Amino acid sequence: QLMAVTGQEFEVIRTVLGISMLVLAARLFSAIFSKFHMPEVIGQIFSGVIFGPYLLGSAIQVLGSPLIQLSPLFLAFSQVSSIIVLLYFG
């Protein structure tokens, strides 16, 4: 039996998909920068600038809406992840 996806569930799916695409791009760019003997973190920052919600992330359309969209859920994920990173490296 198939269930219909509600608006909130679609928002969660889109947010997780967007974050996954950002992580994939960051890993790809860090590997590319590593091949050229440059710091991997520069590649990660570069991918965040390019594929973030202000440049290509908002230009790439998925099902009629931007791939990376600043929503309250996306901002909550980013705040929690930044806290985890601070505690990990702290």
mmCIF file of the C-alpha atoms, coordinates in Angstrom:
data_MODEL
# 
_entry.id   MODEL 
# 
loop_
_atom_site.group_PDB 
_atom_site.id 
_atom_site.type_symbol 
_atom_site.label_atom_id 
_atom_site.label_alt_id 
_atom_site.label_comp_id 
_atom_site.label_asym_id 
_atom_site.label_entity_id 
_atom_site.label_seq_id 
_atom_site.pdbx_PDB_ins_code 
_atom_site.Cartn_x 
_atom_site.Cartn_y 
_atom_site.Cartn_z 
_atom_site.occupancy 
_atom_site.B_iso_or_equiv 
_atom_site.pdbx_formal_charge 
_atom_site.auth_seq_id 
_atom_site.auth_comp_id 
_atom_site.auth_asym_id 
_atom_site.auth_atom_id 
_atom_site.pdbx_PDB_model_num 
ATOM 1  C CA . GLN A 1 1  ? 0.000  0.000  0.000  1.00 0.00 ? 1  GLN A CA 1 
ATOM 2  C CA . LEU A 1 2  ? 1.518  3.329  -1.069 1.00 0.00 ? 2  LEU A CA 1 
ATOM 3  C CA . MET A 1 3  ? 1.224  6.353  1.156  1.00 0.00 ? 3  MET A CA 1 
ATOM 4  C CA . ALA A 1 4  ? 1.081  9.931  -0.037 1.00 0.00 ? 4  ALA A CA 1 
ATOM 5  C CA . VAL A 1 5  ? 3.886  12.281 0.942  1.00 0.00 ? 5  VAL A CA 1 
ATOM 6  C CA . THR A 1 6  ? 2.661  15.297 2.886  1.00 0.00 ? 6  THR A CA 1 
ATOM 7  C CA . GLY A 1 7  ? 4.111  18.806 2.694  1.00 0.00 ? 7  GLY A CA 1 
ATOM 8  C CA . GLN A 1 8  ? 6.205  18.435 5.844  1.00 0.00 ? 8  GLN A CA 1 
ATOM 9  C CA . GLU A 1 9  ? 7.592  15.085 4.758  1.00 0.00 ? 9  GLU A CA 1 
ATOM 10 C CA . PHE A 1 10 ? 8.490  16.527 1.373  1.00 0.00 ? 10 PHE A CA 1 
ATOM 11 C CA . GLU A 1 11 ? 10.291 19.399 3.111  1.00 0.00 ? 11 GLU A CA 1 
ATOM 12 C CA . VAL A 1 12 ? 12.343 16.941 5.181  1.00 0.00 ? 12 VAL A CA 1 
ATOM 13 C CA . ILE A 1 13 ? 13.174 14.826 2.122  1.00 0.00 ? 13 ILE A CA 1 
ATOM 14 C CA . ARG A 1 14 ? 14.200 17.898 0.115  1.00 0.00 ? 14 ARG A CA 1 
ATOM 15 C CA . THR A 1 15 ? 16.347 19.206 2.990  1.00 0.00 ? 15 THR A CA 1 
ATOM 16 C CA . VAL A 1 16 ? 18.116 15.875 3.507  1.00 0.00 ? 16 VAL A CA 1 
ATOM 17 C CA . LEU A 1 17 ? 18.661 15.583 -0.262 1.00 0.00 ? 17 LEU A CA 1 
ATOM 18 C CA . GLY A 1 18 ? 20.111 19.102 -0.378 1.00 0.00 ? 18 GLY A CA 1 
ATOM 19 C CA . ILE A 1 19 ? 22.440 18.480 2.554  1.00 0.00 ? 19 ILE A CA 1 
ATOM 20 C CA . SER A 1 20 ? 23.533 15.187 0.998  1.00 0.00 ? 20 SER A CA 1 
ATOM 21 C CA . MET A 1 21 ? 24.362 16.973 -2.254 1.00 0.00 ? 21 MET A CA 1 
ATOM 22 C CA . LEU A 1 22 ? 26.388 19.588 -0.350 1.00 0.00 ? 22 LEU A CA 1 
ATOM 23 C CA . VAL A 1 23 ? 28.335 16.897 1.519  1.00 0.00 ? 23 VAL A CA 1 
ATOM 24 C CA . LEU A 1 24 ? 28.980 14.998 -1.729 1.00 0.00 ? 24 LEU A CA 1 
ATOM 25 C CA . ALA A 1 25 ? 30.217 18.167 -3.442 1.00 0.00 ? 25 ALA A CA 1 
ATOM 26 C CA . ALA A 1 26 ? 32.444 18.991 -0.464 1.00 0.00 ? 26 ALA A CA 1 
ATOM 27 C CA . ARG A 1 27 ? 34.004 15.521 -0.526 1.00 0.00 ? 27 ARG A CA 1 
ATOM 28 C CA . LEU A 1 28 ? 34.530 15.719 -4.286 1.00 0.00 ? 28 LEU A CA 1 
ATOM 29 C CA . PHE A 1 29 ? 36.149 19.147 -4.151 1.00 0.00 ? 29 PHE A CA 1 
ATOM 30 C CA . SER A 1 30 ? 38.346 18.175 -1.204 1.00 0.00 ? 30 SER A CA 1 
ATOM 31 C CA . ALA A 1 31 ? 39.608 15.162 -3.177 1.00 0.00 ? 31 ALA A CA 1 
ATOM 32 C CA . ILE A 1 32 ? 40.306 17.348 -6.213 1.00 0.00 ? 32 ILE A CA 1 
ATOM 33 C CA . PHE A 1 33 ? 42.177 19.923 -4.154 1.00 0.00 ? 33 PHE A CA 1 
ATOM 34 C CA . SER A 1 34 ? 44.112 17.150 -2.427 1.00 0.00 ? 34 SER A CA 1 
ATOM 35 C CA . LYS A 1 35 ? 45.301 15.842 -5.819 1.00 0.00 ? 35 LYS A CA 1 
ATOM 36 C CA . PHE A 1 36 ? 46.774 19.297 -6.521 1.00 0.00 ? 36 PHE A CA 1 
ATOM 37 C CA . HIS A 1 37 ? 48.526 19.307 -3.105 1.00 0.00 ? 37 HIS A CA 1 
ATOM 38 C CA . MET A 1 38 ? 46.274 22.027 -1.721 1.00 0.00 ? 38 MET A CA 1 
ATOM 39 C CA . PRO A 1 39 ? 44.468 21.934 1.644  1.00 0.00 ? 39 PRO A CA 1 
ATOM 40 C CA . GLU A 1 40 ? 41.257 19.903 1.509  1.00 0.00 ? 40 GLU A CA 1 
ATOM 41 C CA . VAL A 1 41 ? 39.388 22.443 3.608  1.00 0.00 ? 41 VAL A CA 1 
ATOM 42 C CA . ILE A 1 42 ? 39.848 25.037 0.842  1.00 0.00 ? 42 ILE A CA 1 
ATOM 43 C CA . GLY A 1 43 ? 38.038 22.668 -1.543 1.00 0.00 ? 43 GLY A CA 1 
ATOM 44 C CA . GLN A 1 44 ? 35.239 22.182 0.957  1.00 0.00 ? 44 GLN A CA 1 
ATOM 45 C CA . ILE A 1 45 ? 34.803 25.919 1.435  1.00 0.00 ? 45 ILE A CA 1 
ATOM 46 C CA . PHE A 1 46 ? 34.932 26.448 -2.327 1.00 0.00 ? 46 PHE A CA 1 
ATOM 47 C CA . SER A 1 47 ? 32.208 23.848 -2.898 1.00 0.00 ? 47 SER A CA 1 
ATOM 48 C CA . GLY A 1 48 ? 30.058 25.452 -0.192 1.00 0.00 ? 48 GLY A CA 1 
ATOM 49 C CA . VAL A 1 49 ? 30.350 28.826 -1.875 1.00 0.00 ? 49 VAL A CA 1 
ATOM 50 C CA . ILE A 1 50 ? 29.557 27.439 -5.315 1.00 0.00 ? 50 ILE A CA 1 
ATOM 51 C CA . PHE A 1 51 ? 26.762 25.000 -4.408 1.00 0.00 ? 51 PHE A CA 1 
ATOM 52 C CA . GLY A 1 52 ? 25.346 26.941 -1.468 1.00 0.00 ? 52 GLY A CA 1 
ATOM 53 C CA . PRO A 1 53 ? 21.907 28.538 -1.463 1.00 0.00 ? 53 PRO A CA 1 
ATOM 54 C CA . TYR A 1 54 ? 23.129 31.838 -2.893 1.00 0.00 ? 54 TYR A CA 1 
ATOM 55 C CA . LEU A 1 55 ? 24.768 30.670 -6.133 1.00 0.00 ? 55 LEU A CA 1 
ATOM 56 C CA . LEU A 1 56 ? 24.208 27.359 -7.947 1.00 0.00 ? 56 LEU A CA 1 
ATOM 57 C CA . GLY A 1 57 ? 22.250 25.714 -5.132 1.00 0.00 ? 57 GLY A CA 1 
ATOM 58 C CA . SER A 1 58 ? 19.328 28.028 -5.745 1.00 0.00 ? 58 SER A CA 1 
ATOM 59 C CA . ALA A 1 59 ? 19.718 27.874 -9.536 1.00 0.00 ? 59 ALA A CA 1 
ATOM 60 C CA . ILE A 1 60 ? 19.415 24.075 -9.737 1.00 0.00 ? 60 ILE A CA 1 
ATOM 61 C CA . GLN A 1 61 ? 15.701 23.239 -9.771 1.00 0.00 ? 61 GLN A CA 1 
ATOM 62 C CA . VAL A 1 62 ? 14.314 19.945 -8.444 1.00 0.00 ? 62 VAL A CA 1 
ATOM 63 C CA . LEU A 1 63 ? 10.566 19.370 -8.785 1.00 0.00 ? 63 LEU A CA 1 
ATOM 64 C CA . GLY A 1 64 ? 9.962  23.067 -9.337 1.00 0.00 ? 64 GLY A CA 1 
ATOM 65 C CA . SER A 1 65 ? 11.861 24.363 -6.315 1.00 0.00 ? 65 SER A CA 1 
ATOM 66 C CA . PRO A 1 66 ? 15.547 25.128 -5.657 1.00 0.00 ? 66 PRO A CA 1 
ATOM 67 C CA . LEU A 1 67 ? 17.770 22.219 -4.608 1.00 0.00 ? 67 LEU A CA 1 
ATOM 68 C CA . ILE A 1 68 ? 19.248 24.165 -1.686 1.00 0.00 ? 68 ILE A CA 1 
ATOM 69 C CA . GLN A 1 69 ? 16.681 26.384 -0.048 1.00 0.00 ? 69 GLN A CA 1 
ATOM 70 C CA . LEU A 1 70 ? 17.098 28.233 3.230  1.00 0.00 ? 70 LEU A CA 1 
ATOM 71 C CA . SER A 1 71 ? 14.284 26.893 5.358  1.00 0.00 ? 71 SER A CA 1 
ATOM 72 C CA . PRO A 1 72 ? 13.942 26.663 9.131  1.00 0.00 ? 72 PRO A CA 1 
ATOM 73 C CA . LEU A 1 73 ? 14.729 22.940 8.910  1.00 0.00 ? 73 LEU A CA 1 
ATOM 74 C CA . PHE A 1 74 ? 17.878 23.548 6.855  1.00 0.00 ? 74 PHE A CA 1 
ATOM 75 C CA . LEU A 1 75 ? 19.036 26.219 9.311  1.00 0.00 ? 75 LEU A CA 1 
ATOM 76 C CA . ALA A 1 76 ? 18.377 23.863 12.254 1.00 0.00 ? 76 ALA A CA 1 
ATOM 77 C CA . PHE A 1 77 ? 20.476 21.142 10.600 1.00 0.00 ? 77 PHE A CA 1 
ATOM 78 C CA . SER A 1 78 ? 23.290 23.618 9.986  1.00 0.00 ? 78 SER A CA 1 
ATOM 79 C CA . GLN A 1 79 ? 23.256 24.900 13.572 1.00 0.00 ? 79 GLN A CA 1 
ATOM 80 C CA . VAL A 1 80 ? 23.269 21.422 15.087 1.00 0.00 ? 80 VAL A CA 1 
ATOM 81 C CA . SER A 1 81 ? 26.061 20.289 12.761 1.00 0.00 ? 81 SER A CA 1 
ATOM 82 C CA . SER A 1 82 ? 28.181 23.339 13.579 1.00 0.00 ? 82 SER A CA 1 
ATOM 83 C CA . ILE A 1 83 ? 27.774 22.623 17.304 1.00 0.00 ? 83 ILE A CA 1 
ATOM 84 C CA . ILE A 1 84 ? 28.836 19.007 16.728 1.00 0.00 ? 84 ILE A CA 1 
ATOM 85 C CA . VAL A 1 85 ? 31.905 20.156 14.779 1.00 0.00 ? 85 VAL A CA 1 
ATOM 86 C CA . LEU A 1 86 ? 32.838 22.629 17.530 1.00 0.00 ? 86 LEU A CA 1 
ATOM 87 C CA . LEU A 1 87 ? 32.512 19.966 20.210 1.00 0.00 ? 87 LEU A CA 1 
ATOM 88 C CA . TYR A 1 88 ? 34.460 17.441 18.141 1.00 0.00 ? 88 TYR A CA 1 
ATOM 89 C CA . PHE A 1 89 ? 37.410 19.729 17.460 1.00 0.00 ? 89 PHE A CA 1 
ATOM 90 C CA . GLY A 1 90 ? 37.040 21.833 20.597 1.00 0.00 ? 90 GLY A CA 1 
# 
